[in-house]
């Protein structure tokens, strides 16, 4: 019954998205994340998939109900956005007031600092090690010899793309410079081994920057992502290289993208039943313990959406109240972002939604959100100043 209700709510949600053309909006990545976390793993459970099977049928049914709540939440986000879209007015101007030369110098300076940081730790980067046949853990999972990696990740995932997307329209006719910038930003994002943010960064580029559907572009995007995934999985490793074949990649990518992201939810429900000590762990510790519970080894970390984390830690009232707050917050902030028509602001908001869905509400993520909000305010403030000075 729970599984049927989940699918009916998804179909209702999907119909609203198509009718309201929400697939073109700024919340698309959030909708996509919810579907990947709650629909495709639910079908995997329904067809009796055997991987990641550390949960009971009871936990699976609770997971289905959580999925129902998630899709109702998304339906209300759609309806609120539809109701208030034409009522919300935002004072904006789609340019920075900051002098372009100064901003370009700051962008180049930031890139040079990042390059220096990359060179300083050149032996520690997962991507570079993978090309040499050595598969190592990500620095955000195992700290290792890195110092300041969190700051690095925030800069290259939030600030650097935001500045790049500002320059995109200034230099879009200069294909060489634009290509150089996009390659540098992509390299800095993926070098740490985080395949997820790299995939969603490229997806953002195609959805909101290029916009036009191109078979060539999407084919290149797909091949690039598969190649990066194969490299990170050990395609150049003497020990693992032979096992990283086409069959392995198809199975691994499919389960990783459509199953593993959300299958953590029934597992964490099962793991925390009658065990309050685990539920009281902080977000990062919980994800590490969950990884070991599912895979049987450590170190590692499983993604866990904020909806599941709040559900297992607090009572039903707090859970529903939090979902309600996020419903209105996402709805109105997304409308504000769209009204600005500013690609840099859109990226920062898009990143926040990605982090919210895939990484939850850990202390580290809260710092990312605070930094992102500051960046959005600065961009918007300069845009307002530009408008006032142009009138």
Coordinates of C-alpha atoms in Angstrom, one line a residue:
X1 CA 0.0 0.0 0.0
X2 CA 2.8 2.4 0.9
X3 CA 4.6 1.7 -2.3
X4 CA 1.5 2.3 -4.4
X5 CA 0.8 5.6 -2.6
X6 CA 4.4 6.7 -3.2
X7 CA 4.1 6.1 -7.0
X8 CA 0.7 7.9 -7.2
X9 CA 2.1 10.9 -5.4
X10 CA 5.1 10.9 -7.7
X11 CA 2.9 10.7 -10.8
X12 CA 0.9 13.7 -9.4
X13 CA 4.1 15.6 -8.8
X14 CA 5.4 14.7 -12.2
X15 CA 2.2 15.9 -13.9
X16 CA 2.4 19.3 -12.1
X17 CA 6.1 19.7 -13.0
X18 CA 5.3 19.1 -16.7
X19 CA 2.1 21.3 -16.7
X20 CA 3.8 24.2 -14.8
X21 CA 7.1 23.8 -16.8
X22 CA 9.0 23.5 -13.5
X23 CA 11.7 21.5 -15.3
X24 CA 12.9 24.9 -16.6
X25 CA 13.0 26.4 -13.1
X26 CA 15.7 26.9 -10.5
X27 CA 14.4 24.1 -8.3
X28 CA 14.8 21.4 -10.9
X29 CA 17.9 19.9 -9.3
X30 CA 16.0 19.6 -6.0
X31 CA 13.1 17.8 -7.7
X32 CA 15.6 15.5 -9.5
X33 CA 17.4 14.8 -6.2
X34 CA 14.2 13.9 -4.4
X35 CA 13.2 11.5 -7.3
X36 CA 16.6 9.8 -7.2
X37 CA 16.5 9.4 -3.5
X38 CA 12.9 8.2 -3.0
X39 CA 11.6 6.8 -6.3
X40 CA 14.2 4.7 -8.0
X41 CA 15.5 3.1 -4.8
X42 CA 11.9 2.3 -3.9
X43 CA 11.5 0.3 -7.1
X44 CA 14.8 -1.4 -6.4
X45 CA 13.5 -2.5 -3.1
X46 CA 10.2 -3.6 -4.7
X47 CA 11.9 -5.8 -7.2
X48 CA 13.9 -7.4 -4.4
X49 CA 17.3 -6.0 -5.2
X50 CA 19.9 -7.6 -3.1
X51 CA 22.7 -5.0 -2.8
X52 CA 22.8 -2.8 0.3
X53 CA 20.3 -5.1 1.9
X54 CA 20.8 -4.3 5.6
X55 CA 17.2 -3.3 6.3
X56 CA 13.9 -5.0 7.2
X57 CA 10.6 -4.8 5.4
X58 CA 9.3 -2.6 8.1
X59 CA 12.1 -0.1 7.6
X60 CA 11.4 -0.2 3.9
X61 CA 7.7 0.6 4.4
X62 CA 8.7 3.6 6.7
X63 CA 11.0 4.7 3.9
X64 CA 8.1 4.6 1.4
X65 CA 6.1 6.8 3.7
X66 CA 9.0 9.2 4.0
X67 CA 9.0 9.3 0.2
X68 CA 5.3 10.2 0.2
X69 CA 6.0 13.1 2.6
X70 CA 8.9 14.2 0.3
X71 CA 6.7 14.2 -2.8
X72 CA 3.8 16.0 -1.0
X73 CA 6.5 18.6 0.0
X74 CA 7.6 19.0 -3.6
X75 CA 4.0 19.3 -4.8
X76 CA 3.5 22.2 -2.4
X77 CA 6.7 23.8 -3.6
X78 CA 5.4 23.7 -7.1
X79 CA 2.0 25.1 -6.2
X80 CA 3.4 27.9 -4.1
X81 CA 5.8 28.9 -6.9
X82 CA 2.9 28.8 -9.4
X83 CA 0.7 30.9 -7.1
X84 CA 3.2 33.6 -6.3
X85 CA 5.3 33.7 -9.5
X86 CA 3.6 36.8 -10.9
X87 CA 3.1 38.5 -7.6
X88 CA 6.8 38.7 -6.6
X89 CA 8.7 41.7 -7.8
X90 CA 12.5 42.0 -7.4
X91 CA 14.6 45.1 -7.9
X92 CA 17.6 43.7 -9.9
X93 CA 20.0 44.3 -12.7
X94 CA 21.8 41.5 -14.4
X95 CA 25.3 42.9 -14.1
X96 CA 27.8 43.6 -11.3
X97 CA 28.6 47.2 -10.6
X98 CA 32.2 46.1 -9.7
X99 CA 34.7 47.1 -12.4
X100 CA 35.2 44.3 -14.8
X101 CA 39.0 44.5 -14.8
X102 CA 39.2 44.4 -11.0
X103 CA 36.9 41.4 -10.9
X104 CA 38.9 39.7 -13.6
X105 CA 42.1 40.3 -11.7
X106 CA 40.4 38.8 -8.6
X107 CA 39.3 35.8 -10.6
X108 CA 42.8 35.2 -12.0
X109 CA 44.3 35.7 -8.5
X110 CA 41.9 33.2 -7.0
X111 CA 42.8 30.7 -9.7
X112 CA 46.6 31.2 -9.1
X113 CA 46.1 30.6 -5.4
X114 CA 44.1 27.5 -6.1
X115 CA 46.8 26.2 -8.5
X116 CA 49.5 26.8 -5.8
X117 CA 47.4 24.8 -3.3
X118 CA 46.9 22.0 -5.8
X119 CA 50.6 21.9 -6.6
X120 CA 51.5 21.9 -2.9
X121 CA 49.4 18.8 -2.3
X122 CA 49.9 17.3 -5.7
X123 CA 50.7 13.8 -4.3
X124 CA 47.5 13.7 -2.3
X125 CA 44.8 14.4 -4.9
X126 CA 42.5 11.4 -5.7
X127 CA 42.1 12.2 -9.4
X128 CA 45.9 12.5 -10.0
X129 CA 46.5 9.4 -8.1
X130 CA 43.8 7.6 -10.1
X131 CA 45.6 8.4 -13.3
X132 CA 48.7 6.9 -12.0
X133 CA 46.8 3.7 -11.0
X134 CA 46.5 4.5 -7.3
X135 CA 42.9 4.6 -5.9
X136 CA 42.8 6.6 -2.7
X137 CA 40.0 8.0 -0.4
X138 CA 38.6 11.4 -0.9
X139 CA 40.1 14.1 1.4
X140 CA 36.6 15.1 2.6
X141 CA 36.2 11.5 3.8
X142 CA 39.7 10.9 5.1
X143 CA 41.6 14.0 6.0
X144 CA 45.1 12.6 5.4
X145 CA 47.9 15.2 5.0
X146 CA 45.6 18.0 3.8
X147 CA 45.2 21.3 5.6
X148 CA 42.5 23.7 4.6
X149 CA 40.7 21.3 2.2
X150 CA 37.3 22.4 3.5
X151 CA 38.1 26.0 2.6
X152 CA 39.4 24.9 -0.8
X153 CA 36.2 22.9 -1.5
X154 CA 34.0 25.8 -0.6
X155 CA 35.9 28.3 -2.8
X156 CA 36.0 26.0 -5.9
X157 CA 32.4 24.8 -5.5
X158 CA 30.7 28.1 -4.7
X159 CA 32.8 31.2 -5.3
X160 CA 34.8 30.1 -8.4
X161 CA 31.8 29.0 -10.5
X162 CA 29.9 32.1 -9.5
X163 CA 32.6 34.4 -10.7
X164 CA 33.0 32.2 -13.9
X165 CA 29.3 32.5 -14.8
X166 CA 29.5 36.2 -14.5
X167 CA 32.4 36.3 -17.0
X168 CA 30.6 33.8 -19.3
X169 CA 28.4 36.5 -20.8
X170 CA 31.3 39.0 -21.0
X171 CA 33.5 36.7 -23.0
X172 CA 31.1 34.2 -24.6
X173 CA 32.3 35.2 -28.0
X174 CA 35.9 34.3 -27.0
X175 CA 35.6 30.5 -27.2
X176 CA 39.2 29.9 -26.3
X177 CA 39.0 31.9 -23.0
X178 CA 35.6 30.4 -22.2
X179 CA 36.8 26.9 -22.8
X180 CA 39.9 27.5 -20.7
X181 CA 37.8 28.8 -17.8
X182 CA 35.3 26.0 -17.8
X183 CA 38.1 23.4 -18.0
X184 CA 39.9 25.0 -15.0
X185 CA 36.8 25.2 -12.9
X186 CA 35.8 21.6 -13.8
X187 CA 39.3 20.3 -13.0
X188 CA 39.4 22.1 -9.6
X189 CA 36.1 20.6 -8.7
X190 CA 36.8 17.0 -9.7
X191 CA 40.4 16.8 -8.6
X192 CA 39.3 16.1 -5.0
X193 CA 37.4 13.0 -6.1
X194 CA 33.9 14.3 -5.6
X195 CA 32.1 12.9 -8.7
X196 CA 28.7 14.1 -7.6
X197 CA 29.3 17.9 -7.6
X198 CA 31.2 17.6 -10.8
X199 CA 28.3 15.8 -12.5
X200 CA 25.8 18.4 -11.3
X201 CA 28.1 21.3 -12.2
X202 CA 28.2 20.1 -15.8
X203 CA 24.4 19.5 -15.7
X204 CA 23.9 23.1 -14.6
X205 CA 26.1 24.3 -17.5
X206 CA 24.0 22.5 -20.0
X207 CA 20.6 23.3 -18.5
X208 CA 21.1 27.0 -17.7
X209 CA 24.1 28.2 -19.8
X210 CA 23.9 26.4 -23.1
X211 CA 20.1 25.8 -22.8
X212 CA 19.8 24.5 -26.4
X213 CA 19.5 20.7 -26.6
X214 CA 22.4 19.4 -28.6
X215 CA 23.1 15.7 -29.2
X216 CA 26.8 16.4 -29.6
X217 CA 27.0 18.4 -26.3
X218 CA 25.1 15.8 -24.3
X219 CA 27.1 12.9 -25.8
X220 CA 30.3 14.7 -24.9
X221 CA 28.9 15.3 -21.4
X222 CA 28.0 11.6 -21.0
X223 CA 31.3 10.3 -22.2
X224 CA 33.3 12.8 -20.0
X225 CA 31.3 11.7 -16.9
X226 CA 31.8 8.0 -17.7
X227 CA 35.5 8.5 -18.3
X228 CA 36.0 10.4 -15.0
X229 CA 34.0 7.8 -13.2
X230 CA 36.1 4.9 -14.7
X231 CA 39.3 6.7 -13.8
X232 CA 38.2 7.2 -10.2
X233 CA 37.2 3.6 -9.9
X234 CA 40.6 2.4 -10.9
X235 CA 40.7 2.0 -14.7
X236 CA 44.4 2.8 -14.7
X237 CA 45.2 0.6 -11.7
X238 CA 47.2 -2.6 -12.2
X239 CA 45.1 -4.4 -9.6
X240 CA 41.6 -3.0 -10.6
X241 CA 42.0 -2.1 -14.2
X242 CA 40.9 -5.4 -15.7
X243 CA 37.7 -5.4 -13.6
X244 CA 36.7 -1.9 -14.8
X245 CA 35.1 -3.0 -18.0
X246 CA 31.9 -1.9 -19.8
X247 CA 29.7 -4.3 -17.9
X248 CA 31.1 -3.1 -14.6
X249 CA 30.6 0.5 -15.5
X250 CA 27.0 0.1 -16.6
X251 CA 26.1 -1.8 -13.4
X252 CA 28.1 0.5 -11.1
X253 CA 26.9 3.8 -12.6
X254 CA 23.3 2.6 -12.6
X255 CA 23.3 1.4 -9.0
X256 CA 25.4 4.4 -7.8
X257 CA 23.2 7.0 -9.4
X258 CA 19.7 5.5 -9.1
X259 CA 20.0 3.3 -6.0
X260 CA 22.9 4.0 -3.7
X261 CA 22.0 7.7 -3.1
X262 CA 18.7 6.8 -1.5
X263 CA 19.1 3.3 -0.2
X264 CA 20.9 4.8 2.8
X265 CA 17.5 6.0 4.1
X266 CA 15.9 2.6 4.9
X267 CA 19.3 1.4 6.2
X268 CA 19.6 4.4 8.6
X269 CA 16.0 3.8 9.8
X270 CA 16.9 0.2 10.5
X271 CA 20.2 1.0 12.1
X272 CA 18.7 3.6 14.5
X273 CA 15.6 1.5 15.6
X274 CA 15.9 1.1 19.4
X275 CA 19.4 2.7 19.3
X276 CA 19.2 6.3 20.5
X277 CA 23.0 6.6 20.8
X278 CA 23.4 6.3 17.0
X279 CA 20.6 8.8 16.4
X280 CA 22.3 11.3 18.6
X281 CA 25.5 11.3 16.5
X282 CA 26.3 14.4 14.6
X283 CA 25.7 14.4 10.9
X284 CA 29.2 13.4 9.7
X285 CA 29.6 10.7 12.3
X286 CA 26.2 9.3 11.4
X287 CA 27.1 9.1 7.7
X288 CA 30.4 7.3 8.5
X289 CA 28.7 4.8 10.8
X290 CA 26.0 4.2 8.2
X291 CA 28.6 3.6 5.5
X292 CA 30.2 0.9 7.7
X293 CA 26.8 -0.6 8.5
X294 CA 25.9 -1.0 4.9
X295 CA 29.2 -1.8 3.2
X296 CA 30.9 -3.6 6.1
X297 CA 34.1 -1.6 6.0
X298 CA 35.4 1.9 6.7
X299 CA 36.3 4.7 6.2
X300 CA 33.6 6.1 4.0
X301 CA 30.4 8.2 4.1
X302 CA 26.9 7.7 2.7
X303 CA 24.8 10.5 1.5
X304 CA 21.8 11.2 3.7
X305 CA 19.1 13.8 2.9
X306 CA 18.0 16.2 5.6
X307 CA 14.5 14.8 5.6
X308 CA 15.7 11.4 6.8
X309 CA 18.2 12.8 9.3
X310 CA 15.5 15.0 11.0
X311 CA 13.0 12.1 11.0
X312 CA 15.3 9.7 12.9
X313 CA 16.6 12.4 15.4
X314 CA 13.4 14.2 16.3
X315 CA 9.7 13.7 17.0
X316 CA 7.0 13.8 14.3
X317 CA 5.9 17.4 15.2
X318 CA 9.5 18.8 14.7
X319 CA 9.9 16.7 11.5
X320 CA 6.7 18.1 9.9
X321 CA 7.4 21.6 11.1
X322 CA 10.8 21.5 9.6
X323 CA 9.5 20.2 6.3
X324 CA 6.9 23.0 6.2
X325 CA 9.6 25.6 6.8
X326 CA 11.7 24.2 4.0
X327 CA 8.7 24.1 1.7
X328 CA 8.1 27.9 2.0
X329 CA 11.8 28.7 2.1
X330 CA 12.7 26.9 -1.1
X331 CA 9.6 28.2 -2.9
X332 CA 10.1 31.9 -2.2
X333 CA 13.9 31.9 -2.4
X334 CA 13.8 30.1 -5.8
X335 CA 11.3 32.7 -7.1
X336 CA 13.6 35.5 -5.9
X337 CA 16.6 33.9 -7.6
X338 CA 14.7 33.5 -10.9
X339 CA 13.5 37.1 -10.8
X340 CA 17.1 38.3 -10.6
X341 CA 17.9 36.5 -13.9
X342 CA 21.5 36.4 -12.6
X343 CA 23.4 33.2 -13.5
X344 CA 25.9 33.6 -10.7
X345 CA 23.1 33.8 -8.1
X346 CA 21.4 30.9 -9.8
X347 CA 24.5 28.8 -9.4
X348 CA 24.9 29.5 -5.7
X349 CA 21.3 28.6 -5.1
X350 CA 21.6 25.5 -7.2
X351 CA 24.6 24.5 -5.2
X352 CA 22.8 24.9 -1.9
X353 CA 19.9 22.7 -3.2
X354 CA 22.4 20.1 -4.3
X355 CA 24.2 20.2 -0.9
X356 CA 20.9 20.1 1.0
X357 CA 19.7 17.0 -0.9
X358 CA 23.0 15.0 -1.1
X359 CA 24.8 16.1 2.1
X360 CA 22.1 17.1 4.6
X361 CA 22.5 19.5 7.5
X362 CA 25.9 18.8 8.9
X363 CA 28.0 21.5 10.6
X364 CA 30.2 21.7 7.5
X365 CA 27.2 22.1 5.3
X366 CA 25.8 24.9 7.5
X367 CA 29.1 26.8 7.0
X368 CA 28.7 26.2 3.2
X369 CA 25.2 27.6 3.3
X370 CA 26.3 30.7 5.3
X371 CA 29.1 31.3 2.9
X372 CA 26.7 30.8 -0.1
X373 CA 24.2 33.3 1.4
X374 CA 27.0 35.9 1.8
X375 CA 28.1 35.4 -1.8
X376 CA 24.5 35.8 -3.0
X377 CA 24.0 39.0 -1.0
X378 CA 27.2 40.5 -2.3
X379 CA 26.3 39.7 -5.9
X380 CA 22.8 41.1 -5.5
X381 CA 24.0 44.2 -3.7
X382 CA 26.4 45.0 -6.6
X383 CA 23.6 44.3 -9.1
X384 CA 21.3 46.8 -7.2
X385 CA 24.0 49.4 -7.2
X386 CA 24.5 48.9 -10.9
X387 CA 20.8 49.5 -11.5
X388 CA 20.6 52.6 -9.4
X389 CA 23.6 54.1 -11.1
X390 CA 22.2 53.3 -14.6
X391 CA 18.9 55.1 -13.9

